[in-house]
């Protein structure tokens, strides 16, 4: 008896990020070349064609309600979320098929649609690093993991920004067909089968509103302006004529961190910027205020799961350098 193809359905809607569909769909299509049997369909809430975030018209195969239950249901993201609430009809278009699918997954800010549909309640989840706080705010029962490339909780999967949908699709293919076929797919697409490090390696340097307390703002400005200085807890407190306990409490209440960790984060961000500009790792460590290269390497390993050299190779330039 022939085994029916595995139906992979994407939810399409006006404003959907086209790459959130195209990237994962390419993985499943490529897997078919190596022996998998996926049938990829594109569905919209009403069955009408939609307009993507790029302004392109996207033809769909039908309405969500008119199609049989998919094996895998994927919900792409949109620039609209998290800036605006998810419309009830879009949340419903995610909820109904998900109840019958073997597994449901979101790409990037598609997690907001799953959350609006009640599909992330009490579950671990992730989304684009810029939107993790907002997702946690909208879904207070979720355990949002801001550094994950993708997260599986039972039969529910969520992934980080845009290209992380490719990582997730590869993981789904491996779940269905094992590592050998998936390795062939990854090689054909010229992507990592499993990306090292979390999505924080792609995030921007520390940004946020200044502290409310004038004293704390003075300290943070001091550290930012001169990260190479010692900046021990005692010296920072002495600079403001505050007790170390009081200064520590201010950092905890307003920035949810400690003075030492704040200093480390500033140095880490400066080191990343210096590496991006082409400075050597040793130069970046010294100019950012790390006591040694080794101390900077440990921070990179803890935060990004990669070394400063590996970070620089990935992000300092998009050009391929060929030697004669």
XYZ file of C-alpha atoms in Angstrom:
324
model
C 0.000 0.000 0.000
C 1.438 3.363 -1.065
C 2.268 5.821 1.677
C 0.573 9.179 1.007
C 2.783 12.259 0.772
C 3.278 14.371 3.874
C 1.296 17.576 3.420
C 3.189 20.692 4.461
C 0.834 23.677 4.576
C 1.900 27.302 4.908
C -0.509 29.953 6.153
C -0.383 32.964 3.819
C -1.941 36.341 4.555
C -1.571 39.968 3.507
C 1.793 41.298 4.688
C 3.377 37.875 5.173
C 7.177 37.835 4.972
C 7.904 36.077 1.698
C 11.235 34.614 2.815
C 9.514 32.973 5.790
C 7.655 30.864 3.234
C 10.268 30.509 0.505
C 13.182 29.437 2.729
C 11.496 26.519 4.543
C 9.553 25.524 1.391
C 12.828 25.206 -0.491
C 14.089 22.785 2.181
C 11.059 20.499 1.775
C 11.218 20.743 -2.020
C 14.911 19.873 -1.998
C 14.246 16.967 0.339
C 11.956 15.497 -2.333
C 14.945 15.274 -4.664
C 16.643 12.942 -2.195
C 13.744 10.590 -1.596
C 11.303 12.435 0.672
C 7.696 12.893 -0.387
C 6.340 16.238 0.762
C 3.395 18.000 -0.837
C 3.683 21.727 -0.234
C 0.508 23.820 -0.231
C -0.108 27.484 0.406
C -3.363 28.399 2.150
C -4.986 31.685 3.114
C -7.797 32.311 5.605
C -10.349 32.935 2.818
C -8.783 31.164 -0.167
C -8.064 34.502 -1.820
C -4.575 35.343 -3.087
C -2.536 37.568 -0.786
C 0.034 40.332 -1.045
C 3.412 39.683 0.573
C 5.543 42.153 2.512
C 7.435 42.862 -0.727
C 4.264 43.887 -2.536
C 4.210 40.734 -4.671
C 0.947 38.944 -5.217
C 1.109 35.370 -3.901
C -1.214 32.740 -5.341
C -2.613 30.250 -2.852
C -3.949 26.730 -3.298
C -7.108 27.276 -1.327
C -8.745 28.260 1.940
C -7.588 26.895 5.267
C -11.066 25.568 6.074
C -11.483 23.799 2.722
C -8.292 21.765 2.797
C -7.647 18.427 4.547
C -5.606 18.514 7.729
C -1.900 18.932 6.990
C 0.810 16.790 8.493
C 2.885 19.914 9.192
C 1.369 23.377 9.514
C 3.738 26.328 9.243
C 2.845 29.880 10.217
C 5.202 32.531 8.766
C 5.791 35.933 10.306
C 5.176 39.490 9.175
C 6.541 42.985 9.656
C 3.089 43.799 11.033
C 3.797 41.830 14.187
C 4.523 42.689 16.913
C 3.676 46.286 15.999
C -0.038 45.515 15.750
C -2.381 42.965 17.323
C -3.059 39.755 15.425
C -6.544 39.903 13.820
C -8.955 37.319 15.245
C -9.601 35.734 11.843
C -5.864 35.186 11.316
C -5.482 33.651 14.768
C -8.429 31.364 13.990
C -6.829 30.363 10.684
C -3.848 29.141 12.690
C -5.783 27.491 15.504
C -8.173 25.247 13.571
C -5.683 23.357 11.336
C -3.169 23.163 14.174
C -5.643 21.134 16.199
C -5.556 18.354 13.587
C -1.985 18.619 12.287
C 0.741 16.289 13.551
C 2.871 19.322 14.297
C 2.629 23.079 14.018
C 5.487 25.536 13.630
C 6.048 29.267 13.354
C 8.780 31.169 11.579
C 10.014 34.436 13.076
C 7.112 36.604 14.276
C 4.631 33.950 13.244
C 4.942 33.061 16.925
C 2.643 36.016 17.640
C -0.065 34.353 15.551
C 0.374 31.083 17.431
C 0.238 32.979 20.718
C -2.930 34.826 19.676
C -4.452 31.453 18.782
C -3.669 30.144 22.267
C -1.207 27.587 20.907
C 1.779 28.712 22.983
C 0.114 28.898 26.395
C 2.321 27.206 28.964
C 4.940 26.298 26.355
C 8.533 27.189 25.610
C 8.892 29.386 22.528
C 11.106 31.810 20.659
C 10.856 34.458 17.941
C 13.081 37.113 16.390
C 15.453 38.520 19.019
C 13.981 42.002 18.592
C 10.506 40.754 19.513
C 11.145 38.305 22.367
C 10.170 40.764 25.098
C 6.948 41.671 23.350
C 6.093 38.002 22.871
C 6.664 37.384 26.574
C 4.407 40.346 27.348
C 1.594 39.125 25.085
C 1.922 35.517 26.176
C 2.752 35.683 29.893
C 2.352 31.927 30.316
C 4.984 31.258 27.631
C 8.568 30.615 28.564
C 10.271 32.691 25.871
C 13.852 31.673 25.083
C 15.436 34.741 23.461
C 18.667 33.125 22.272
C 17.267 29.979 20.659
C 17.432 29.420 16.890
C 14.353 27.236 17.245
C 12.442 25.614 20.106
C 10.417 22.418 20.215
C 7.814 21.911 22.917
C 5.860 18.749 22.250
C 4.336 19.022 18.782
C 4.771 22.813 18.671
C 7.859 24.453 17.146
C 8.871 28.101 17.013
C 11.891 29.635 15.305
C 13.847 32.867 15.362
C 14.158 35.483 12.653
C 13.531 34.673 8.988
C 16.459 32.424 7.960
C 16.038 30.427 11.167
C 13.014 28.991 9.380
C 15.509 27.080 7.226
C 17.148 25.666 10.366
C 13.740 24.618 11.639
C 12.714 23.039 8.330
C 15.940 21.017 8.273
C 15.183 19.807 11.799
C 11.698 18.731 10.713
C 13.085 16.878 7.707
C 15.627 15.128 9.923
C 12.826 14.149 12.282
C 11.010 12.528 9.342
C 13.889 11.064 7.346
C 17.011 10.984 9.488
C 20.358 12.807 9.354
C 21.746 11.359 6.109
C 19.025 12.705 3.825
C 18.974 15.987 5.740
C 22.728 16.358 5.345
C 22.302 15.995 1.588
C 19.649 18.710 1.621
C 21.827 21.074 3.651
C 24.780 20.527 1.327
C 22.640 21.113 -1.748
C 21.358 24.390 -0.280
C 24.831 25.363 0.970
C 23.664 25.920 4.537
C 24.677 24.552 7.918
C 22.835 21.393 8.894
C 23.028 22.648 12.479
C 24.056 26.234 13.120
C 26.390 26.797 16.066
C 25.544 29.481 18.591
C 22.278 31.207 19.355
C 20.565 34.133 17.681
C 22.225 36.633 20.042
C 25.278 36.468 17.751
C 23.129 38.335 15.193
C 21.636 40.907 17.563
C 22.530 44.560 17.743
C 24.593 46.046 20.603
C 22.898 46.961 23.858
C 20.208 49.535 23.395
C 17.447 50.779 25.601
C 16.097 53.744 27.482
C 18.497 55.504 29.843
C 18.141 54.766 33.556
C 15.633 56.920 35.420
C 17.997 57.549 38.315
C 20.443 60.427 37.646
C 23.089 58.624 39.705
C 22.756 55.435 37.704
C 22.711 57.353 34.441
C 26.000 58.994 35.458
C 27.550 55.594 36.064
C 26.321 54.045 32.816
C 27.528 57.060 30.830
C 30.909 56.763 32.538
C 31.255 53.077 31.679
C 30.113 53.561 28.102
C 32.482 56.475 27.521
C 35.515 54.678 28.922
C 35.091 50.895 29.121
C 38.862 50.423 29.477
C 38.850 51.837 33.015
C 38.713 49.516 36.021
C 35.052 50.128 36.937
C 35.042 47.873 39.974
C 31.933 48.008 42.145
C 33.818 49.873 44.856
C 35.186 52.478 42.467
C 31.826 53.084 40.808
C 30.139 53.485 44.179
C 32.880 55.791 45.390
C 32.557 57.939 42.276
C 28.925 58.644 43.233
C 29.454 58.670 46.982
C 27.029 55.742 47.323
C 27.317 52.484 49.192
C 28.043 49.410 47.086
C 24.777 47.904 48.309
C 22.757 50.917 47.196
C 24.413 51.011 43.766
C 23.827 47.276 43.303
C 20.164 47.745 44.202
C 19.790 50.562 41.635
C 21.235 48.345 38.883
C 18.948 45.494 39.849
C 15.791 47.624 40.026
C 16.300 49.635 36.822
C 18.452 47.456 34.570
C 17.803 43.964 35.972
C 21.516 43.241 36.173
C 24.563 43.770 38.363
C 27.191 46.502 37.951
C 29.816 43.907 37.021
C 27.622 42.284 34.391
C 26.671 45.696 32.968
C 30.349 46.596 32.554
C 30.962 43.235 30.910
C 28.069 43.754 28.499
C 29.354 47.178 27.450
C 32.816 45.753 26.852
C 31.338 42.843 24.931
C 29.349 45.160 22.648
C 32.389 47.338 22.017
C 34.514 44.280 21.256
C 31.939 43.077 18.727
C 31.936 46.483 17.035
C 35.733 46.502 16.889
C 35.802 43.003 15.391
C 33.207 44.122 12.832
C 35.547 46.992 11.894
C 38.445 44.591 11.244
C 40.494 44.901 14.430
C 42.257 41.772 15.612
C 40.836 39.906 18.571
C 43.762 41.015 20.742
C 43.250 44.653 19.770
C 39.502 44.397 20.371
C 40.051 42.902 23.832
C 42.437 45.683 24.843
C 40.393 48.570 23.432
C 37.137 47.239 24.880
C 38.652 47.032 28.347
C 38.933 43.272 28.848
C 41.844 42.313 31.126
C 43.040 39.819 28.496
C 42.065 38.105 25.281
C 41.219 34.990 27.272
C 38.709 36.857 29.427
C 37.032 38.203 26.269
C 37.022 34.724 24.712
C 35.212 33.321 27.756
C 32.516 36.005 27.478
C 32.020 35.293 23.760
C 31.792 31.569 24.485
C 29.184 32.132 27.187
C 27.059 34.609 25.236
C 27.366 33.361 21.652
C 28.799 29.846 21.946
C 31.514 30.834 19.470
C 34.992 32.349 19.742
C 35.819 35.971 18.825
C 37.682 34.675 15.756
C 34.648 32.666 14.622
C 32.394 35.673 15.176
C 34.670 37.867 13.084
C 34.823 35.354 10.245
C 31.036 35.307 10.061
C 30.214 38.978 10.435
C 33.148 41.251 9.629
C 32.556 41.124 5.856
C 30.193 39.608 3.345
C 32.917 39.513 0.687
C 34.716 36.307 -0.199
C 38.465 36.949 -0.238
C 40.443 34.937 -2.809
C 44.198 34.727 -2.665
C 46.275 34.569 -5.832
